[in-house]
């Protein structure tokens, strides 16, 4: 009799891997395969561009794929409406020789983490979803080659070659292309890259083994038959600037420049094919009325200019100055302990729109003059795009100098919209209004976005609205404030995360401002948070609950069945909840009280929460006590440790039986094994019964409190 | 308590943290009002010196006396204090060191701010640090920390404990009037304004008012008739008329 089980078998045994773990794995694999110089270069460029959430792209597409559910439906479609999973990467055709048929294309695919050999999973191959069966000798993380027929999406066969990437890099100049964010398609209605500006981005797509967590299909299209396309696209993207692929002809006298492109063989409506224009590779989507051999007219987006390498052109050379630097610089200091005052001002800003997308968000460059009185290393606050941000004056800049920094465009756009939505005369006024609203508390403390890493930080404004830097210093009765800081650490048990708690001066506390969803993409950014914070209570709650729904693990991926005995409510619940991983916690829970009829349609869950909370807050349990100042509120009992855990065990037992000790031991042992066949192998200490059991049983008679 | 193993009782806090987080996640309610500074801890909000009053009023007053003494220029070292604090657990008095080696450090005028800071920190978190640690960890196992930044602590309490439907009839019936309002009671114009305004309030505003007055937005399940005051005695909601100000019962006068 199990207390709970994960009803999705595929997930049941897997540990939740942290996202960084996945990232490291795929990174390691990339390194293993070695890269061409081009790849190296691109990787280096990538790290120079600091961007929000730049690490997300590498996470494996594991969680977003619905594993084959227990109910045997083999046609499980991808549960989430967004990314259906890993993108299959096209392989250079000619080298492999696998491109025999006219209509076959070869892809490379990485086996997701929760797939066992023999199981099926789905990937995007070009614009189609195909099902792939993991071969017997493959494991998660390995790459497979699959051959996909070009014109239908039925089950395909795999080349069960677990070849590493090395051999295929030769023909793989296809991989190393920059994908411009905008789909340079014609009027073709079907843009496979999603329309939002956060579509594919250059730097990540260069690394061919990465999984693209794009909205729609991958940015890497199927390679066509070797004949012409390899030839044309065989050139590296870093080739001479004047190179165009065959079939591309410039339309003279067109401004902006337009090109006539012939649609290659095998491309149907809606499919994408690559072309090179002036050394720049673009994706073109075949419009609905076009056929292979026809010519279509396209207008590519403006090319990237060097101008847009913002980070390198900053005023200061030491790691980026006022711009958002890569993590190596020293600009990520905390605000506290700076001398000198600084004034807040609405800066005169210059915006420079960036052509090149860094990551999924467009960023805006702001240029600002350092105000008077700000010393190097001091922070100052300003309004950038309507949002208050905290900028630290770089070490080698001073008052009067201009520095630059980047902010994601989404933020400034969002706040602009908010400003516009109010009846407005003066844009400046509304920034002021927003200023006020960003404050939580009238005591002068407010959370501000820190420009260096876009995290939230508390800073204090004094009565005149000036930034008060002394508030982080020695204790002052009316000014000092302290915030708890919780630093997360990994515990021994992978299901459980540990942490260290401390109380620090408020200016030292920092919290992330970004939330990632299960598949690694950004779910919430700090601009979303700032906006949500400004809403009224009802709207805010609604937004919060909507976000939680998005974080909730899909039903198809598994849900938790919690079987609780009413007579042992608390102890069974503690057992059940404490053995869940973090991912399990976000699944849907279905409760069942053992021995009772009834399906949980919400009512049982509500009842469970009520009973459990009632039980835990019960003063008799000794965990919580009434507050000294307010009888209605509870606070943690500092003496909670002096009670033993047996009180939970016996809370609902009406009496203690006078049983001889050996018998009781055996009795509990057997009960134990029946319920938790697996526990002896799990070494974690959380299990109250287990720890009880490890005690010297002589003690329990004397310490046990019998609670009726 | 040994640090290397997780004590039994801490499991329960982790469990409760997870339950609370899951409740918020699933739109369920948590039937337990916590003290204000715990909500602030969940949110990671600044806690001020004056919050100490709602944690331990007597201690707060003592510290304030010390502060006034210090500000008046008196010599603190005459009090022969050191960096320890007396605490009482289960009937036994023990001395807790506020900082490592605190028993040997004497409080002087120079290190007085540090002394106050250490006292404050100890009161706010000290005694329950490990439990609070587990509680927060459990909570953030479910809900990502950044998501909570949008709420203030009052809203958090409302979400977790639910918006009580505060019935005005019950409230009105059990309100006492004193001071200027004693004679007229319900029919004094200002009192009538008060109730009129309250009628226009929605549940959230009423809850906030109640929170402001009584420190918690929860109404006792048996109604306003058994509203308790600080000392545990039943003390009804009292509107005390003092020259156009309204003072509430914990702050009478």
PDB file of C-alpha atoms in Angstrom, chain B residues 2 57 75 77 81 83 89 97 124 127 136 145 168-169 172-173 181 190 214 216 221 236-237:
ATOM      1  CA  UNK B   2      23.699  19.608  16.260  1.00  0.00           C
ATOM      2  CA  UNK B  57       6.500  45.151  23.159  1.00  0.00           C
ATOM      3  CA  UNK B  75      27.069  56.802  29.642  1.00  0.00           C
ATOM      4  CA  UNK B  77      28.715  51.543  30.080  1.00  0.00           C
ATOM      5  CA  UNK B  81      25.634  45.411  29.785  1.00  0.00           C
ATOM      6  CA  UNK B  83      26.436  41.433  24.264  1.00  0.00           C
ATOM      7  CA  UNK B  89      12.709  28.769  27.232  1.00  0.00           C
ATOM      8  CA  UNK B  97      25.218  35.538  23.085  1.00  0.00           C
ATOM      9  CA  UNK B 124      13.577  39.323  14.752  1.00  0.00           C
ATOM     10  CA  UNK B 127      15.567  32.233  18.302  1.00  0.00           C
ATOM     11  CA  UNK B 136      11.075  29.512   3.833  1.00  0.00           C
ATOM     12  CA  UNK B 145      10.959  33.778  -5.043  1.00  0.00           C
ATOM     13  CA  UNK B 168     -20.853  44.602   9.415  1.00  0.00           C
ATOM     14  CA  UNK B 169     -23.801  43.652  11.510  1.00  0.00           C
ATOM     15  CA  UNK B 172     -21.536  46.898  14.728  1.00  0.00           C
ATOM     16  CA  UNK B 173     -23.274  44.929  17.382  1.00  0.00           C
ATOM     17  CA  UNK B 181     -18.708  58.872  21.865  1.00  0.00           C
ATOM     18  CA  UNK B 190     -19.018  60.797  13.347  1.00  0.00           C
ATOM     19  CA  UNK B 214      -6.071  44.536  15.452  1.00  0.00           C
ATOM     20  CA  UNK B 216      -4.587  40.597  11.853  1.00  0.00           C
ATOM     21  CA  UNK B 221     -14.648  32.369  14.033  1.00  0.00           C
ATOM     22  CA  UNK B 236     -14.431  44.522  21.903  1.00  0.00           C
ATOM     23  CA  UNK B 237     -13.695  46.815  19.092  1.00  0.00           C
TER      24      UNK B 237
END
